Amino acid sequence: MPLSKSEYLSDTWKGGLFTNKVVFCTGGAGTICSAQVRALVHLGADACIVGRNIEKTEKVAKDIATARPGAKVLGLGAVDVRSFDSLKSAVDRCVQELGAIDFVIAGAAGNFLASINQLSTNAFKSVMDIDVLGSYNTLKATIPHLVESAKKHRVNSKSLEPSPAGTGGRIIFVSATLHYTGTVFQGHVSVAKAGIDALSHTVALEFGPLGVTSNVIAPGPIASTEGLDRLLPSDQMEKIVKSQPLGRFGSVRDIADATVYLFADTGSYVTGQILVVDGASWRISTGAGSAGNYPDFLLSGETFQNVKGKKDAKL
C-alpha cells in the first residue's frame, strides 16, 4: 500500500533531485531496498527492481510507483542474482525500457540463524552465492552502464560545479555490521558481508578514474524489517531497544536518506567508504548476539528449529 513520505524520506531533500535518472536494484522488493528505491522515485528517478518472486516483485514495483505521479517502475520477477545471464537479461530490459542505468543498489541477500556445527556446506554456499556472487554479478551486468552514466555526469574538477544533468555512475552495496566484532550463529553472513565490503572497495579504486563511485551502506537493527523479526527474539525486544545507544531501532527512512546522500551531489567525493547507519549499535555489541542464551545455548547442543529463510532464503 502507498506510504506517506515521512515513512521513507526526510524533508531535507529538494524535489526533482533525480529527475531523468534510472536506478536498478536487486532485492528491491525487500523492506529496506524498497524504501531506498521509493525515496529515489519520489525525488524524480525511474526504477527497475528485480527478484525471484514474480508476484511480490511486480506488486512492490506498482506500490513504489505511487511515490510520484508519472513514475515508471519496472518489477522484474524470476531473476536469480546467482545467474549472470539472468541478471544481464534484466539489465538489458531495464535499459531498453527506461533508457539507462545511473544508479545501482545491490541489495539481494539471504540470512538465517545457524551455528557452524548446524550449518551445512550447501547452506554456507547458498549464502555466498546470493550475497557475494550475486553482488558481483550485479556489478558485472551494470558496470558498463554506470561508466557511461559517470562520463555524462562528472563534477568539474576545477570549479567543483556539479554536472547540469545531475549525478550518475554510482553503486551502493547493502552490507551489515556483523563481521566487525564477530557474531555467533551468523558466521555465514559475516563472511559474505566482509566479502561485499572488499568488493566495493576494489570497485572504488578500479572504476574511480572513470568517474564511478562505490560505497557500502551497513544498516544496524532496523525496525519492522524481515531481518529484525527473523534474527531477534520477540520476547526480548523491549530490553534490546533500551540497550541501544539512541534508545531506539533505526527506520527504513534512515537507510533511504543515506542512499540519497550518496547518490546526490552531497556524495560526489565519497567513494570506497562504508556508511554505517546503526545508531552506534555495533559498538556496544558483544558479538554474542541475542539469539539464544550465549554460551549456554551452544553448550547445550541444541539447534535452531523452524528458522524462517533457512531452506530458501528469498530475495
JSON list of C-alpha atoms in Angstrom, two decimals, residues 2-201:
[
{"chain": "A", "resi": 2, "resn": "PRO", "atom": "CA", "xyz": [1.17, 3.59, -0.64]},
{"chain": "A", "resi": 3, "resn": "LEU", "atom": "CA", "xyz": [3.23, 5.08, 2.16]},
{"chain": "A", "resi": 4, "resn": "SER", "atom": "CA", "xyz": [3.32, 8.63, 3.46]},
{"chain": "A", "resi": 5, "resn": "LYS", "atom": "CA", "xyz": [6.54, 10.43, 2.56]},
{"chain": "A", "resi": 6, "resn": "SER", "atom": "CA", "xyz": [7.58, 10.72, 6.22]},
{"chain": "A", "resi": 7, "resn": "GLU", "atom": "CA", "xyz": [7.88, 6.93, 6.39]},
{"chain": "A", "resi": 8, "resn": "TYR", "atom": "CA", "xyz": [10.61, 6.66, 3.77]},
{"chain": "A", "resi": 9, "resn": "LEU", "atom": "CA", "xyz": [12.17, 10.10, 3.22]},
{"chain": "A", "resi": 10, "resn": "SER", "atom": "CA", "xyz": [13.01, 13.15, 5.34]},
{"chain": "A", "resi": 11, "resn": "ASP", "atom": "CA", "xyz": [12.21, 16.73, 4.33]},
{"chain": "A", "resi": 12, "resn": "THR", "atom": "CA", "xyz": [15.89, 17.51, 3.79]},
{"chain": "A", "resi": 13, "resn": "TRP", "atom": "CA", "xyz": [15.98, 16.78, 0.07]},
{"chain": "A", "resi": 14, "resn": "LYS", "atom": "CA", "xyz": [14.67, 19.02, -2.71]},
{"chain": "A", "resi": 15, "resn": "GLY", "atom": "CA", "xyz": [12.15, 17.66, -5.17]},
{"chain": "A", "resi": 16, "resn": "GLY", "atom": "CA", "xyz": [13.33, 16.63, -8.62]},
{"chain": "A", "resi": 17, "resn": "LEU", "atom": "CA", "xyz": [16.81, 15.77, -7.36]},
{"chain": "A", "resi": 18, "resn": "PHE", "atom": "CA", "xyz": [16.98, 12.65, -9.55]},
{"chain": "A", "resi": 19, "resn": "THR", "atom": "CA", "xyz": [14.81, 13.68, -12.48]},
{"chain": "A", "resi": 20, "resn": "ASN", "atom": "CA", "xyz": [15.64, 11.70, -15.65]},
{"chain": "A", "resi": 21, "resn": "LYS", "atom": "CA", "xyz": [17.75, 9.21, -13.68]},
{"chain": "A", "resi": 22, "resn": "VAL", "atom": "CA", "xyz": [17.27, 5.44, -13.51]},
{"chain": "A", "resi": 23, "resn": "VAL", "atom": "CA", "xyz": [18.04, 3.17, -10.56]},
{"chain": "A", "resi": 24, "resn": "PHE", "atom": "CA", "xyz": [18.47, -0.61, -10.84]},
{"chain": "A", "resi": 25, "resn": "CYS", "atom": "CA", "xyz": [18.04, -2.54, -7.58]},
{"chain": "A", "resi": 26, "resn": "THR", "atom": "CA", "xyz": [18.42, -6.20, -6.69]},
{"chain": "A", "resi": 27, "resn": "GLY", "atom": "CA", "xyz": [16.39, -7.30, -3.69]},
{"chain": "A", "resi": 28, "resn": "GLY", "atom": "CA", "xyz": [14.15, -4.33, -4.45]},
{"chain": "A", "resi": 29, "resn": "ALA", "atom": "CA", "xyz": [11.03, -5.97, -3.07]},
{"chain": "A", "resi": 30, "resn": "GLY", "atom": "CA", "xyz": [12.58, -6.21, 0.41]},
{"chain": "A", "resi": 31, "resn": "THR", "atom": "CA", "xyz": [11.64, -3.82, 3.18]},
{"chain": "A", "resi": 32, "resn": "ILE", "atom": "CA", "xyz": [14.89, -1.82, 3.21]},
{"chain": "A", "resi": 33, "resn": "CYS", "atom": "CA", "xyz": [15.65, -1.80, -0.51]},
{"chain": "A", "resi": 34, "resn": "SER", "atom": "CA", "xyz": [12.10, -0.89, -1.49]},
{"chain": "A", "resi": 35, "resn": "ALA", "atom": "CA", "xyz": [12.35, 2.16, 0.81]},
{"chain": "A", "resi": 36, "resn": "GLN", "atom": "CA", "xyz": [15.64, 3.16, -0.81]},
{"chain": "A", "resi": 37, "resn": "VAL", "atom": "CA", "xyz": [14.11, 2.94, -4.28]},
{"chain": "A", "resi": 38, "resn": "ARG", "atom": "CA", "xyz": [10.88, 4.64, -3.21]},
{"chain": "A", "resi": 39, "resn": "ALA", "atom": "CA", "xyz": [12.85, 7.64, -1.94]},
{"chain": "A", "resi": 40, "resn": "LEU", "atom": "CA", "xyz": [14.72, 7.95, -5.23]},
{"chain": "A", "resi": 41, "resn": "VAL", "atom": "CA", "xyz": [11.50, 7.64, -7.21]},
{"chain": "A", "resi": 42, "resn": "HIS", "atom": "CA", "xyz": [9.84, 10.32, -5.05]},
{"chain": "A", "resi": 43, "resn": "LEU", "atom": "CA", "xyz": [12.76, 12.60, -5.95]},
{"chain": "A", "resi": 44, "resn": "GLY", "atom": "CA", "xyz": [12.34, 12.06, -9.69]},
{"chain": "A", "resi": 45, "resn": "ALA", "atom": "CA", "xyz": [14.02, 8.77, -10.65]},
{"chain": "A", "resi": 46, "resn": "ASP", "atom": "CA", "xyz": [12.52, 5.89, -12.57]},
{"chain": "A", "resi": 47, "resn": "ALA", "atom": "CA", "xyz": [13.43, 2.43, -11.37]},
{"chain": "A", "resi": 48, "resn": "CYS", "atom": "CA", "xyz": [13.76, -1.25, -12.05]},
{"chain": "A", "resi": 49, "resn": "ILE", "atom": "CA", "xyz": [13.62, -3.72, -9.15]},
{"chain": "A", "resi": 50, "resn": "VAL", "atom": "CA", "xyz": [14.36, -7.41, -9.57]},
{"chain": "A", "resi": 51, "resn": "GLY", "atom": "CA", "xyz": [13.78, -10.54, -7.50]},
{"chain": "A", "resi": 52, "resn": "ARG", "atom": "CA", "xyz": [12.92, -14.21, -7.75]},
{"chain": "A", "resi": 53, "resn": "ASN", "atom": "CA", "xyz": [9.29, -13.96, -6.65]},
{"chain": "A", "resi": 54, "resn": "ILE", "atom": "CA", "xyz": [7.33, -12.70, -9.64]},
{"chain": "A", "resi": 55, "resn": "GLU", "atom": "CA", "xyz": [4.11, -11.73, -7.87]},
{"chain": "A", "resi": 56, "resn": "LYS", "atom": "CA", "xyz": [5.82, -9.98, -4.96]},
{"chain": "A", "resi": 57, "resn": "THR", "atom": "CA", "xyz": [8.27, -8.08, -7.15]},
{"chain": "A", "resi": 58, "resn": "GLU", "atom": "CA", "xyz": [5.58, -6.80, -9.51]},
{"chain": "A", "resi": 59, "resn": "LYS", "atom": "CA", "xyz": [3.31, -5.83, -6.62]},
{"chain": "A", "resi": 60, "resn": "VAL", "atom": "CA", "xyz": [6.04, -3.87, -4.82]},
{"chain": "A", "resi": 61, "resn": "ALA", "atom": "CA", "xyz": [7.03, -2.12, -8.07]},
{"chain": "A", "resi": 62, "resn": "LYS", "atom": "CA", "xyz": [3.46, -0.88, -8.57]},
{"chain": "A", "resi": 63, "resn": "ASP", "atom": "CA", "xyz": [3.40, 0.31, -4.98]},
{"chain": "A", "resi": 64, "resn": "ILE", "atom": "CA", "xyz": [6.70, 2.18, -5.30]},
{"chain": "A", "resi": 65, "resn": "ALA", "atom": "CA", "xyz": [5.37, 3.93, -8.41]},
{"chain": "A", "resi": 66, "resn": "THR", "atom": "CA", "xyz": [2.76, 5.66, -6.24]},
{"chain": "A", "resi": 67, "resn": "ALA", "atom": "CA", "xyz": [5.55, 7.76, -4.71]},
{"chain": "A", "resi": 68, "resn": "ARG", "atom": "CA", "xyz": [5.41, 10.15, -7.69]},
{"chain": "A", "resi": 69, "resn": "PRO", "atom": "CA", "xyz": [2.77, 10.76, -10.34]},
{"chain": "A", "resi": 70, "resn": "GLY", "atom": "CA", "xyz": [4.06, 9.57, -13.71]},
{"chain": "A", "resi": 71, "resn": "ALA", "atom": "CA", "xyz": [6.85, 7.42, -12.25]},
{"chain": "A", "resi": 72, "resn": "LYS", "atom": "CA", "xyz": [7.97, 4.39, -14.23]},
{"chain": "A", "resi": 73, "resn": "VAL", "atom": "CA", "xyz": [8.90, 1.42, -12.03]},
{"chain": "A", "resi": 74, "resn": "LEU", "atom": "CA", "xyz": [9.57, -1.99, -13.54]},
{"chain": "A", "resi": 75, "resn": "GLY", "atom": "CA", "xyz": [9.21, -5.07, -11.35]},
{"chain": "A", "resi": 76, "resn": "LEU", "atom": "CA", "xyz": [11.05, -7.99, -12.91]},
{"chain": "A", "resi": 77, "resn": "GLY", "atom": "CA", "xyz": [10.50, -11.33, -11.20]},
{"chain": "A", "resi": 78, "resn": "ALA", "atom": "CA", "xyz": [12.09, -14.73, -11.90]},
{"chain": "A", "resi": 79, "resn": "VAL", "atom": "CA", "xyz": [15.51, -13.06, -11.76]},
{"chain": "A", "resi": 80, "resn": "ASP", "atom": "CA", "xyz": [18.18, -15.02, -9.88]},
{"chain": "A", "resi": 81, "resn": "VAL", "atom": "CA", "xyz": [21.22, -12.94, -8.89]},
{"chain": "A", "resi": 82, "resn": "ARG", "atom": "CA", "xyz": [23.27, -16.14, -8.75]},
{"chain": "A", "resi": 83, "resn": "SER", "atom": "CA", "xyz": [22.96, -16.33, -12.54]},
{"chain": "A", "resi": 84, "resn": "PHE", "atom": "CA", "xyz": [24.82, -13.70, -14.52]},
{"chain": "A", "resi": 85, "resn": "ASP", "atom": "CA", "xyz": [22.72, -14.40, -17.62]},
{"chain": "A", "resi": 86, "resn": "SER", "atom": "CA", "xyz": [19.52, -13.90, -15.64]},
{"chain": "A", "resi": 87, "resn": "LEU", "atom": "CA", "xyz": [20.74, -10.56, -14.31]},
{"chain": "A", "resi": 88, "resn": "LYS", "atom": "CA", "xyz": [22.12, -9.46, -17.67]},
{"chain": "A", "resi": 89, "resn": "SER", "atom": "CA", "xyz": [18.71, -10.03, -19.28]},
{"chain": "A", "resi": 90, "resn": "ALA", "atom": "CA", "xyz": [17.07, -7.92, -16.57]},
{"chain": "A", "resi": 91, "resn": "VAL", "atom": "CA", "xyz": [19.64, -5.15, -17.03]},
{"chain": "A", "resi": 92, "resn": "ASP", "atom": "CA", "xyz": [19.13, -5.18, -20.80]},
{"chain": "A", "resi": 93, "resn": "ARG", "atom": "CA", "xyz": [15.37, -4.89, -20.38]},
{"chain": "A", "resi": 94, "resn": "CYS", "atom": "CA", "xyz": [15.77, -2.06, -17.88]},
{"chain": "A", "resi": 95, "resn": "VAL", "atom": "CA", "xyz": [17.94, -0.08, -20.30]},
{"chain": "A", "resi": 96, "resn": "GLN", "atom": "CA", "xyz": [15.65, -0.86, -23.22]},
{"chain": "A", "resi": 97, "resn": "GLU", "atom": "CA", "xyz": [12.51, 0.36, -21.42]},
{"chain": "A", "resi": 98, "resn": "LEU", "atom": "CA", "xyz": [13.91, 3.13, -19.21]},
{"chain": "A", "resi": 99, "resn": "GLY", "atom": "CA", "xyz": [16.83, 4.31, -21.32]},
{"chain": "A", "resi": 100, "resn": "ALA", "atom": "CA", "xyz": [19.82, 3.98, -18.98]},
{"chain": "A", "resi": 101, "resn": "ILE", "atom": "CA", "xyz": [21.11, 2.91, -15.58]},
{"chain": "A", "resi": 102, "resn": "ASP", "atom": "CA", "xyz": [22.59, 5.73, -13.50]},
{"chain": "A", "resi": 103, "resn": "PHE", "atom": "CA", "xyz": [22.44, 4.20, -10.01]},
{"chain": "A", "resi": 104, "resn": "VAL", "atom": "CA", "xyz": [22.67, 0.64, -8.73]},
{"chain": "A", "resi": 105, "resn": "ILE", "atom": "CA", "xyz": [21.71, -0.80, -5.36]},
{"chain": "A", "resi": 106, "resn": "ALA", "atom": "CA", "xyz": [23.00, -4.34, -4.80]},
{"chain": "A", "resi": 107, "resn": "GLY", "atom": "CA", "xyz": [20.70, -5.48, -2.01]},
{"chain": "A", "resi": 108, "resn": "ALA", "atom": "CA", "xyz": [19.81, -9.12, -2.60]},
{"chain": "A", "resi": 109, "resn": "ALA", "atom": "CA", "xyz": [20.67, -11.23, 0.47]},
{"chain": "A", "resi": 110, "resn": "GLY", "atom": "CA", "xyz": [19.91, -14.43, 2.31]},
{"chain": "A", "resi": 111, "resn": "ASN", "atom": "CA", "xyz": [20.06, -14.99, 6.06]},
{"chain": "A", "resi": 112, "resn": "PHE", "atom": "CA", "xyz": [19.09, -17.39, 8.82]},
{"chain": "A", "resi": 113, "resn": "LEU", "atom": "CA", "xyz": [20.37, -18.36, 12.24]},
{"chain": "A", "resi": 114, "resn": "ALA", "atom": "CA", "xyz": [22.69, -21.34, 12.48]},
{"chain": "A", "resi": 115, "resn": "SER", "atom": "CA", "xyz": [25.82, -22.30, 14.38]},
{"chain": "A", "resi": 116, "resn": "ILE", "atom": "CA", "xyz": [28.78, -23.63, 12.41]},
{"chain": "A", "resi": 117, "resn": "ASN", "atom": "CA", "xyz": [28.01, -27.12, 13.72]},
{"chain": "A", "resi": 118, "resn": "GLN", "atom": "CA", "xyz": [24.48, -26.82, 12.39]},
{"chain": "A", "resi": 119, "resn": "LEU", "atom": "CA", "xyz": [25.43, -25.09, 9.12]},
{"chain": "A", "resi": 120, "resn": "SER", "atom": "CA", "xyz": [25.88, -27.45, 6.18]},
{"chain": "A", "resi": 121, "resn": "THR", "atom": "CA", "xyz": [28.36, -26.69, 3.42]},
{"chain": "A", "resi": 122, "resn": "ASN", "atom": "CA", "xyz": [25.47, -26.30, 1.00]},
{"chain": "A", "resi": 123, "resn": "ALA", "atom": "CA", "xyz": [23.77, -23.77, 3.29]},
{"chain": "A", "resi": 124, "resn": "PHE", "atom": "CA", "xyz": [27.03, -21.82, 3.59]},
{"chain": "A", "resi": 125, "resn": "LYS", "atom": "CA", "xyz": [27.47, -21.89, -0.18]},
{"chain": "A", "resi": 126, "resn": "SER", "atom": "CA", "xyz": [23.90, -20.69, -0.70]},
{"chain": "A", "resi": 127, "resn": "VAL", "atom": "CA", "xyz": [24.54, -17.52, 1.27]},
{"chain": "A", "resi": 128, "resn": "MET", "atom": "CA", "xyz": [27.87, -16.95, -0.51]},
{"chain": "A", "resi": 129, "resn": "ASP", "atom": "CA", "xyz": [26.15, -17.37, -3.87]},
{"chain": "A", "resi": 130, "resn": "ILE", "atom": "CA", "xyz": [23.31, -14.98, -3.10]},
{"chain": "A", "resi": 131, "resn": "ASP", "atom": "CA", "xyz": [25.28, -12.29, -1.28]},
{"chain": "A", "resi": 132, "resn": "VAL", "atom": "CA", "xyz": [28.79, -12.34, -2.75]},
{"chain": "A", "resi": 133, "resn": "LEU", "atom": "CA", "xyz": [28.34, -13.87, -6.20]},
{"chain": "A", "resi": 134, "resn": "GLY", "atom": "CA", "xyz": [25.02, -12.04, -6.53]},
{"chain": "A", "resi": 135, "resn": "SER", "atom": "CA", "xyz": [26.68, -8.72, -5.77]},
{"chain": "A", "resi": 136, "resn": "TYR", "atom": "CA", "xyz": [29.48, -9.46, -8.21]},
{"chain": "A", "resi": 137, "resn": "ASN", "atom": "CA", "xyz": [27.04, -10.46, -10.95]},
{"chain": "A", "resi": 138, "resn": "THR", "atom": "CA", "xyz": [25.08, -7.27, -10.32]},
{"chain": "A", "resi": 139, "resn": "LEU", "atom": "CA", "xyz": [28.26, -5.25, -10.69]},
{"chain": "A", "resi": 140, "resn": "LYS", "atom": "CA", "xyz": [29.38, -7.04, -13.86]},
{"chain": "A", "resi": 141, "resn": "ALA", "atom": "CA", "xyz": [26.00, -6.68, -15.52]},
{"chain": "A", "resi": 142, "resn": "THR", "atom": "CA", "xyz": [25.59, -2.98, -14.73]},
{"chain": "A", "resi": 143, "resn": "ILE", "atom": "CA", "xyz": [29.10, -1.52, -14.72]},
{"chain": "A", "resi": 144, "resn": "PRO", "atom": "CA", "xyz": [29.18, -0.66, -18.46]},
{"chain": "A", "resi": 145, "resn": "HIS", "atom": "CA", "xyz": [26.08, 1.47, -17.94]},
{"chain": "A", "resi": 146, "resn": "LEU", "atom": "CA", "xyz": [27.46, 3.06, -14.77]},
{"chain": "A", "resi": 147, "resn": "VAL", "atom": "CA", "xyz": [30.65, 4.02, -16.61]},
{"chain": "A", "resi": 148, "resn": "GLU", "atom": "CA", "xyz": [28.58, 5.57, -19.40]},
{"chain": "A", "resi": 149, "resn": "SER", "atom": "CA", "xyz": [26.46, 7.48, -16.88]},
{"chain": "A", "resi": 150, "resn": "ALA", "atom": "CA", "xyz": [29.51, 8.66, -14.94]},
{"chain": "A", "resi": 151, "resn": "LYS", "atom": "CA", "xyz": [31.01, 10.05, -18.13]},
{"chain": "A", "resi": 152, "resn": "LYS", "atom": "CA", "xyz": [27.91, 12.20, -18.67]},
{"chain": "A", "resi": 153, "resn": "HIS", "atom": "CA", "xyz": [27.65, 13.44, -15.10]},
{"chain": "A", "resi": 154, "resn": "ARG", "atom": "CA", "xyz": [31.16, 14.17, -13.85]},
{"chain": "A", "resi": 155, "resn": "VAL", "atom": "CA", "xyz": [31.82, 17.02, -11.44]},
{"chain": "A", "resi": 156, "resn": "ASN", "atom": "CA", "xyz": [34.01, 19.78, -12.88]},
{"chain": "A", "resi": 157, "resn": "SER", "atom": "CA", "xyz": [37.29, 19.27, -11.01]},
{"chain": "A", "resi": 158, "resn": "LYS", "atom": "CA", "xyz": [38.32, 22.91, -11.32]},
{"chain": "A", "resi": 159, "resn": "SER", "atom": "CA", "xyz": [35.15, 24.78, -10.40]},
{"chain": "A", "resi": 160, "resn": "LEU", "atom": "CA", "xyz": [33.60, 21.90, -8.44]},
{"chain": "A", "resi": 161, "resn": "GLU", "atom": "CA", "xyz": [30.37, 22.67, -10.22]},
{"chain": "A", "resi": 162, "resn": "PRO", "atom": "CA", "xyz": [28.05, 19.67, -10.48]},
{"chain": "A", "resi": 163, "resn": "SER", "atom": "CA", "xyz": [27.00, 18.49, -13.90]},
{"chain": "A", "resi": 164, "resn": "PRO", "atom": "CA", "xyz": [23.93, 20.37, -15.19]},
{"chain": "A", "resi": 165, "resn": "ALA", "atom": "CA", "xyz": [22.45, 16.94, -15.91]},
{"chain": "A", "resi": 166, "resn": "GLY", "atom": "CA", "xyz": [22.84, 15.85, -12.27]},
{"chain": "A", "resi": 167, "resn": "THR", "atom": "CA", "xyz": [24.71, 12.88, -10.87]},
{"chain": "A", "resi": 168, "resn": "GLY", "atom": "CA", "xyz": [25.23, 9.34, -12.14]},
{"chain": "A", "resi": 169, "resn": "GLY", "atom": "CA", "xyz": [27.55, 6.36, -12.24]},
{"chain": "A", "resi": 170, "resn": "ARG", "atom": "CA", "xyz": [27.16, 5.30, -8.62]},
{"chain": "A", "resi": 171, "resn": "ILE", "atom": "CA", "xyz": [26.69, 1.97, -6.90]},
{"chain": "A", "resi": 172, "resn": "ILE", "atom": "CA", "xyz": [25.77, 1.08, -3.33]},
{"chain": "A", "resi": 173, "resn": "PHE", "atom": "CA", "xyz": [26.23, -2.37, -1.83]},
{"chain": "A", "resi": 174, "resn": "VAL", "atom": "CA", "xyz": [23.99, -3.16, 1.13]},
{"chain": "A", "resi": 175, "resn": "SER", "atom": "CA", "xyz": [26.06, -4.92, 3.79]},
{"chain": "A", "resi": 176, "resn": "ALA", "atom": "CA", "xyz": [25.91, -5.29, 7.60]},
{"chain": "A", "resi": 177, "resn": "THR", "atom": "CA", "xyz": [27.99, -4.80, 10.75]},
{"chain": "A", "resi": 178, "resn": "LEU", "atom": "CA", "xyz": [28.04, -8.45, 11.88]},
{"chain": "A", "resi": 179, "resn": "HIS", "atom": "CA", "xyz": [31.67, -9.06, 10.95]},
{"chain": "A", "resi": 180, "resn": "TYR", "atom": "CA", "xyz": [33.09, -6.04, 12.79]},
{"chain": "A", "resi": 181, "resn": "THR", "atom": "CA", "xyz": [33.19, -7.93, 16.08]},
{"chain": "A", "resi": 182, "resn": "GLY", "atom": "CA", "xyz": [32.09, -11.41, 15.03]},
{"chain": "A", "resi": 183, "resn": "THR", "atom": "CA", "xyz": [28.58, -12.69, 15.66]},
{"chain": "A", "resi": 184, "resn": "VAL", "atom": "CA", "xyz": [27.63, -16.20, 16.71]},
{"chain": "A", "resi": 185, "resn": "PHE", "atom": "CA", "xyz": [25.08, -18.04, 14.58]},
{"chain": "A", "resi": 186, "resn": "GLN", "atom": "CA", "xyz": [25.89, -15.60, 11.78]},
{"chain": "A", "resi": 187, "resn": "GLY", "atom": "CA", "xyz": [29.24, -16.88, 10.56]},
{"chain": "A", "resi": 188, "resn": "HIS", "atom": "CA", "xyz": [27.98, -17.47, 7.02]},
{"chain": "A", "resi": 189, "resn": "VAL", "atom": "CA", "xyz": [26.51, -13.97, 6.70]},
{"chain": "A", "resi": 190, "resn": "SER", "atom": "CA", "xyz": [29.51, -12.33, 8.38]},
{"chain": "A", "resi": 191, "resn": "VAL", "atom": "CA", "xyz": [31.86, -13.87, 5.82]},
{"chain": "A", "resi": 192, "resn": "ALA", "atom": "CA", "xyz": [29.58, -12.84, 2.97]},
{"chain": "A", "resi": 193, "resn": "LYS", "atom": "CA", "xyz": [29.26, -9.24, 4.11]},
{"chain": "A", "resi": 194, "resn": "ALA", "atom": "CA", "xyz": [33.01, -8.92, 4.62]},
{"chain": "A", "resi": 195, "resn": "GLY", "atom": "CA", "xyz": [33.41, -10.05, 1.01]},
{"chain": "A", "resi": 196, "resn": "ILE", "atom": "CA", "xyz": [30.91, -7.48, -0.21]},
{"chain": "A", "resi": 197, "resn": "ASP", "atom": "CA", "xyz": [32.77, -4.71, 1.64]},
{"chain": "A", "resi": 198, "resn": "ALA", "atom": "CA", "xyz": [36.03, -5.76, -0.01]},
{"chain": "A", "resi": 199, "resn": "LEU", "atom": "CA", "xyz": [34.38, -5.86, -3.43]},
{"chain": "A", "resi": 200, "resn": "SER", "atom": "CA", "xyz": [33.06, -2.33, -3.06]},
{"chain": "A", "resi": 201, "resn": "HIS", "atom": "CA", "xyz": [36.48, -1.00, -2.04]}
]
